[in-house]
Short mmCIF file of C-alpha atoms in Angstrom, two decimals:
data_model
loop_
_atom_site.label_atom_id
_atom_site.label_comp_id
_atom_site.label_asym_id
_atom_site.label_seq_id
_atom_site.Cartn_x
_atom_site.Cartn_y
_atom_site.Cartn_z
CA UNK A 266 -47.86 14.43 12.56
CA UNK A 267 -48.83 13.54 8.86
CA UNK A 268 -46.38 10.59 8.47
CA UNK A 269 -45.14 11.86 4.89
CA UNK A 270 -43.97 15.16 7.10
CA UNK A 271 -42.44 12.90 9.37
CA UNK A 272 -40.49 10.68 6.86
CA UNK A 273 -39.20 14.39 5.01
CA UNK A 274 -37.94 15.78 8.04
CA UNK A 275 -35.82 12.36 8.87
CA UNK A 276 -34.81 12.84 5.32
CA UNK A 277 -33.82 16.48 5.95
CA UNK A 278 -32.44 15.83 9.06
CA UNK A 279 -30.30 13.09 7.34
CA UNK A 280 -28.86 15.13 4.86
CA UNK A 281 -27.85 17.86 7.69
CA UNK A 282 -25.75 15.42 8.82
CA UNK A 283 -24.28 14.04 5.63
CA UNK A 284 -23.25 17.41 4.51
CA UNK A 285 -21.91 17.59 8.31
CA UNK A 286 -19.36 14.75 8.73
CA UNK A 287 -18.95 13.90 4.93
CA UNK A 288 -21.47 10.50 3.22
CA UNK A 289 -18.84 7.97 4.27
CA UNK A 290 -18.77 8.88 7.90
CA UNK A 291 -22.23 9.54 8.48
CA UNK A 292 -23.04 6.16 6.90
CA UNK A 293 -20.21 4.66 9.47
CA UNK A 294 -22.16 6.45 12.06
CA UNK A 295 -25.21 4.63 11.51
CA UNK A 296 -23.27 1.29 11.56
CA UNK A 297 -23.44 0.87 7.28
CA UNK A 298 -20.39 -0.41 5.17
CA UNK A 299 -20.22 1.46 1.97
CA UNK A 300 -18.23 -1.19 0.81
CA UNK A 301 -21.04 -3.87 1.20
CA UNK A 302 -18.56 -6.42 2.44
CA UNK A 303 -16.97 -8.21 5.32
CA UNK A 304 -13.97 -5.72 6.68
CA UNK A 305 -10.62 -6.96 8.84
CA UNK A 306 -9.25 -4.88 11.39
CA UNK A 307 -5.15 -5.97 11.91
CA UNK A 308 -3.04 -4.17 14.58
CA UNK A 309 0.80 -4.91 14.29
CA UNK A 310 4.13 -3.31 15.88
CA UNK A 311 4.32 -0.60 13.37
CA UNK A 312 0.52 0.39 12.26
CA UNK A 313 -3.03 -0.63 12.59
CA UNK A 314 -5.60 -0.47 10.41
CA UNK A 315 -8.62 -2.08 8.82
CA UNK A 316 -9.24 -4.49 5.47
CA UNK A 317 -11.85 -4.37 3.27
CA UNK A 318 -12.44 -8.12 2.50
CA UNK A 319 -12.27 -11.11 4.42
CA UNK A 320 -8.35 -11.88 5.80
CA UNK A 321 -5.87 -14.89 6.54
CA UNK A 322 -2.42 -13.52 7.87
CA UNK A 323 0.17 -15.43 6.07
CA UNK A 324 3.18 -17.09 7.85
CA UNK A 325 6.49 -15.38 6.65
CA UNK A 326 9.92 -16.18 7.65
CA UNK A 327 11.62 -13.50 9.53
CA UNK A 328 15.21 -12.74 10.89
CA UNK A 329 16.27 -11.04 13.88
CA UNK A 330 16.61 -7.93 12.09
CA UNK A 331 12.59 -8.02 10.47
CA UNK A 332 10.88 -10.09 13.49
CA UNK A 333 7.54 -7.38 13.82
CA UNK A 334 8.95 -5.43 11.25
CA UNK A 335 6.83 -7.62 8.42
CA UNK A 336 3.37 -8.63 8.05
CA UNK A 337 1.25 -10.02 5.44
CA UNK A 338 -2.27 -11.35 4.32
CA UNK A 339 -4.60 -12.57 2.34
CA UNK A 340 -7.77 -12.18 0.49
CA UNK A 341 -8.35 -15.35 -0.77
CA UNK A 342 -11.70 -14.80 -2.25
CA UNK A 343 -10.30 -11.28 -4.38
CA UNK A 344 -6.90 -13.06 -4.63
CA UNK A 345 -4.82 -10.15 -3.43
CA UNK A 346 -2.06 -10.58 -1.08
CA UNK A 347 -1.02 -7.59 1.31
CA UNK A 348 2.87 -7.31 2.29
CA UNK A 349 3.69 -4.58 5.03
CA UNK A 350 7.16 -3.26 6.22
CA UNK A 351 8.89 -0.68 8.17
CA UNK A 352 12.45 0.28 7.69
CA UNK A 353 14.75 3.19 7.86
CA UNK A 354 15.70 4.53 5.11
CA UNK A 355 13.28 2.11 3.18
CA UNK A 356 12.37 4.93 0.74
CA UNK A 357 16.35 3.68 -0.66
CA UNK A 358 14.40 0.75 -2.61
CA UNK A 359 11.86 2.55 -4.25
CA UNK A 360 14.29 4.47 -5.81
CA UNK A 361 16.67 2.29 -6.84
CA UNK A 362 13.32 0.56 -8.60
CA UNK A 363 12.80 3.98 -10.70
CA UNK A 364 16.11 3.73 -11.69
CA UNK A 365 15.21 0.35 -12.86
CA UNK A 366 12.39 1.45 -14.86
CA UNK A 367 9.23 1.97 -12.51
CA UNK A 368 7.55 4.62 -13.21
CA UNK A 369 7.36 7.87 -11.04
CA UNK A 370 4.64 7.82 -7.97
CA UNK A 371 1.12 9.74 -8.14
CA UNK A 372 1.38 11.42 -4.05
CA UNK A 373 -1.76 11.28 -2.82
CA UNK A 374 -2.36 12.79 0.83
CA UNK A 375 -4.53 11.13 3.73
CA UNK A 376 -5.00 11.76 6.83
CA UNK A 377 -2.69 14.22 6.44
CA UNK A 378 0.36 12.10 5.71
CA UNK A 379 1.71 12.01 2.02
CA UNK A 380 1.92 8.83 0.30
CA UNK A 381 3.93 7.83 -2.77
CA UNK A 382 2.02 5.50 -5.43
CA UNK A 383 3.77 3.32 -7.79
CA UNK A 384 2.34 1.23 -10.37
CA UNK A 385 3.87 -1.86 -11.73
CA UNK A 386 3.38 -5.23 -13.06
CA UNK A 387 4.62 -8.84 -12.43
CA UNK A 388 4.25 -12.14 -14.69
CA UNK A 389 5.11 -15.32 -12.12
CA UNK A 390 7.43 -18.08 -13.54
CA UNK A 391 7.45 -17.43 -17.17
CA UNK A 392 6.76 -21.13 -19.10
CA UNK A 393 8.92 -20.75 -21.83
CA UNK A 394 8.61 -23.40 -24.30
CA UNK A 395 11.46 -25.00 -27.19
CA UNK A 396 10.67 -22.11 -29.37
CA UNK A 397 11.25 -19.41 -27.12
CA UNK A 398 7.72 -18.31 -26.84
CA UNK A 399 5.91 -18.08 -23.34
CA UNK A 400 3.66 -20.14 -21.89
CA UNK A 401 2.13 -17.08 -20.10
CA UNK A 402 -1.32 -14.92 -20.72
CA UNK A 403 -2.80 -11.87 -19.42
CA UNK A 404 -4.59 -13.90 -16.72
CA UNK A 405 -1.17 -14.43 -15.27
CA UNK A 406 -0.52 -11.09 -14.89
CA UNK A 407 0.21 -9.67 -11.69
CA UNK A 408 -0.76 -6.23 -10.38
CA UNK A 409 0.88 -4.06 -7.77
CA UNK A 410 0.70 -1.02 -6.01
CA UNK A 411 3.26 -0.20 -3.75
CA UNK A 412 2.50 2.29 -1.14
CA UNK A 413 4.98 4.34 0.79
CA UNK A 414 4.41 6.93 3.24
CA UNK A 415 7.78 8.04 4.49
CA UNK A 416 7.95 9.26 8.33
CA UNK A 417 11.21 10.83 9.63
CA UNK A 418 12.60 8.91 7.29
CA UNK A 419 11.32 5.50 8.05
CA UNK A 420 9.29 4.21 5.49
CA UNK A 421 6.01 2.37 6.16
CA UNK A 422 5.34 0.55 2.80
CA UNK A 423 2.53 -1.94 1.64
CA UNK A 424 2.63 -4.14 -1.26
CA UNK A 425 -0.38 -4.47 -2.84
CA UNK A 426 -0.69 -7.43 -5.01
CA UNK A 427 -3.60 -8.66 -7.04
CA UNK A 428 -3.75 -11.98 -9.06
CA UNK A 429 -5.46 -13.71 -11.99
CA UNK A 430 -7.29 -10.60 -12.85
CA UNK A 431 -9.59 -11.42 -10.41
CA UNK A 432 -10.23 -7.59 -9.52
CA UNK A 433 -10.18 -5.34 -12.19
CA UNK A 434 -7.03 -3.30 -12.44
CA UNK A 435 -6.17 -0.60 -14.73
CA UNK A 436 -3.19 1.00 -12.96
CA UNK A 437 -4.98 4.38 -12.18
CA UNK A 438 -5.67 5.65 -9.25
CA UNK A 439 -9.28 5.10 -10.19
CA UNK A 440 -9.85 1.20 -10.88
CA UNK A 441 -11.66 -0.94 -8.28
CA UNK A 442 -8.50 -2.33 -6.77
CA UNK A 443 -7.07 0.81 -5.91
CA UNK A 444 -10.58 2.02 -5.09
CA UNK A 445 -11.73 -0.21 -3.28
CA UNK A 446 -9.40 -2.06 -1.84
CA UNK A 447 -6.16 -0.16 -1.36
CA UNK A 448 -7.04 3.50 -0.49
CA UNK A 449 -9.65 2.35 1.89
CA UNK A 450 -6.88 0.71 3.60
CA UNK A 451 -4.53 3.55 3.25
CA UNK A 452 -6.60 5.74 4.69
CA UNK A 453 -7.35 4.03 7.64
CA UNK A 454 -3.74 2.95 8.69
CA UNK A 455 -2.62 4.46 12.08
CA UNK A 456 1.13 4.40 12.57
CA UNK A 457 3.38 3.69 15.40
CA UNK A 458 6.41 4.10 17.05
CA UNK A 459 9.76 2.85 14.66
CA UNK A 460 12.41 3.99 16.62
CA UNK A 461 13.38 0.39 16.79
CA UNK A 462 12.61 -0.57 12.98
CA UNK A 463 15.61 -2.26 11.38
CA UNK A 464 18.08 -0.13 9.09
CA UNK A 465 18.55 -0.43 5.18
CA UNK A 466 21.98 -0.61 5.62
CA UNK A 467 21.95 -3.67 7.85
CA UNK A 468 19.51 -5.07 6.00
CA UNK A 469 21.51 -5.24 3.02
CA UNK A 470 24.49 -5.77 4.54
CA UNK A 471 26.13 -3.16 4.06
CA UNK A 472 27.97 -0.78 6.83
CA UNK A 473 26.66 2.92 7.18
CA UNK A 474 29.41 4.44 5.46
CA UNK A 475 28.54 2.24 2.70
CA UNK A 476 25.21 2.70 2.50
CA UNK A 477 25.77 6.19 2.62
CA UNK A 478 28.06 6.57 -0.42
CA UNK A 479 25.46 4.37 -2.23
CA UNK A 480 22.31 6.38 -1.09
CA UNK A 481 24.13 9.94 -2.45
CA UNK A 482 24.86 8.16 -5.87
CA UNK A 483 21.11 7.11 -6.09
CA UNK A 484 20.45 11.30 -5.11
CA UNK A 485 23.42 12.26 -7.58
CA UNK A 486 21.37 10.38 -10.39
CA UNK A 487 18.24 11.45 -9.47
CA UNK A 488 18.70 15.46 -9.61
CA UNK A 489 21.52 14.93 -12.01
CA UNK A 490 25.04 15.83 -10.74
CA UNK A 491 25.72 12.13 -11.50
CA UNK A 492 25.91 10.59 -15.02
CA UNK A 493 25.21 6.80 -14.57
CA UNK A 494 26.99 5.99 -18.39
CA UNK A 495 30.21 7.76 -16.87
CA UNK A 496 31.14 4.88 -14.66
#
């Protein structure tokens, strides 16, 4: 066979299967990373999934309430640190933070599962000199996502953070640290079994009837039957 027939119908045959399984997959099927670096596959007590980039897990101290409910690593080349929980009625925090001033979440759906985006920035220990001023530039800057994906109302949240402006960051959905870094990993995550995750109330110390008169406040405020300025 004329090898310039050949080389169309591997061509044609190629793009059968593209159009079949969708570019990404058909690429993974013939053992090619899109994403043209090293990847890092972690499996913990609440979800599995895999990095792109090159991983350290991080020491962190836990109690006997978070022991395997935590995790965390890092991409030391991209300088963005990864910070994973599980807890019952985790969602609690998020909100509170809106109340606080962060800014509603874009819901984005993989997998099937719906998960809650939020945007935000950090600046680490603000150098404030005589005259008030601080010491601090954009380079200092801190970016985070915060991703939630609430399950029978557990959440499963991972805290995105990016320093230094080392990987460009615009706070879309659509920058290459969201792009390529956190919604590859979000749409790869696998969860498991939290029966056994630790509470929000005991986390914060608080009994269930407490946390429970706190949590309908936060709901009060949020679809307005409660006016925070009224006391």
């Amino acid at each position: 066979m004329n090898s310039k027939r050949t080389a169309f119908i591997a061509i044609a045959v190629l793009a059968i299967v593209i159009s079949s399984l969708g570019a990404v997959s058909a690429f993974e099927l013939f053992g090619m990373n899109l994403f043209g670096g090293p990847t890092t596959d972690f499996d913990n007590k609440f979800m599995s999934g895999t990095f792109n980039g090159d991983m350290t897990q991080n020491n962190i101290s836990e109690d006997n309430l978070t022991k395997g409910w935590t995790d965390s690593y890092e991409d030391k080349e991209h300088n963005i640190t990864y910070n994973m929980s599980c807890v019952k009625d985790g969602d609690f925090i998020t909100d509170v933070y809106q109340l606080q001033g962060l800014g509603a979440p874009e819901i984005r759906n993989y997998n099937g599962q719906p998960w809650k985006i939020f945007y935000s920035q950090a600046v680490p220990n603000a150098n404030v000199s005589a005259n008030g001023s601080s010491g601090n530039n954009s380079n200092n800057t801190i970016n985070v996502y915060i991703c939630e994906a609430d399950i029978n109302g557990t959440a499963y949240t991972i805290n995105i953070m990016s320093y230094d402006n080392k990987t460009e960051c615009d706070g879309t959905l659509f920058c290459p640290l969201y792009k390529d870094y956190a919604e590859p990993l979000i749409k790869s995550i696998e969860f498991k079994d939290a029966k056994k995750a630790p509470k929000m109330a005991d986390l914060m110390g608080m009994s269930d009837g407490e946390f429970e008169f706190n949590r309908e406040y936060v709901d009060g405020i949020f679809n307005g039957t409660i006016d925070p300025s009224q006391g």
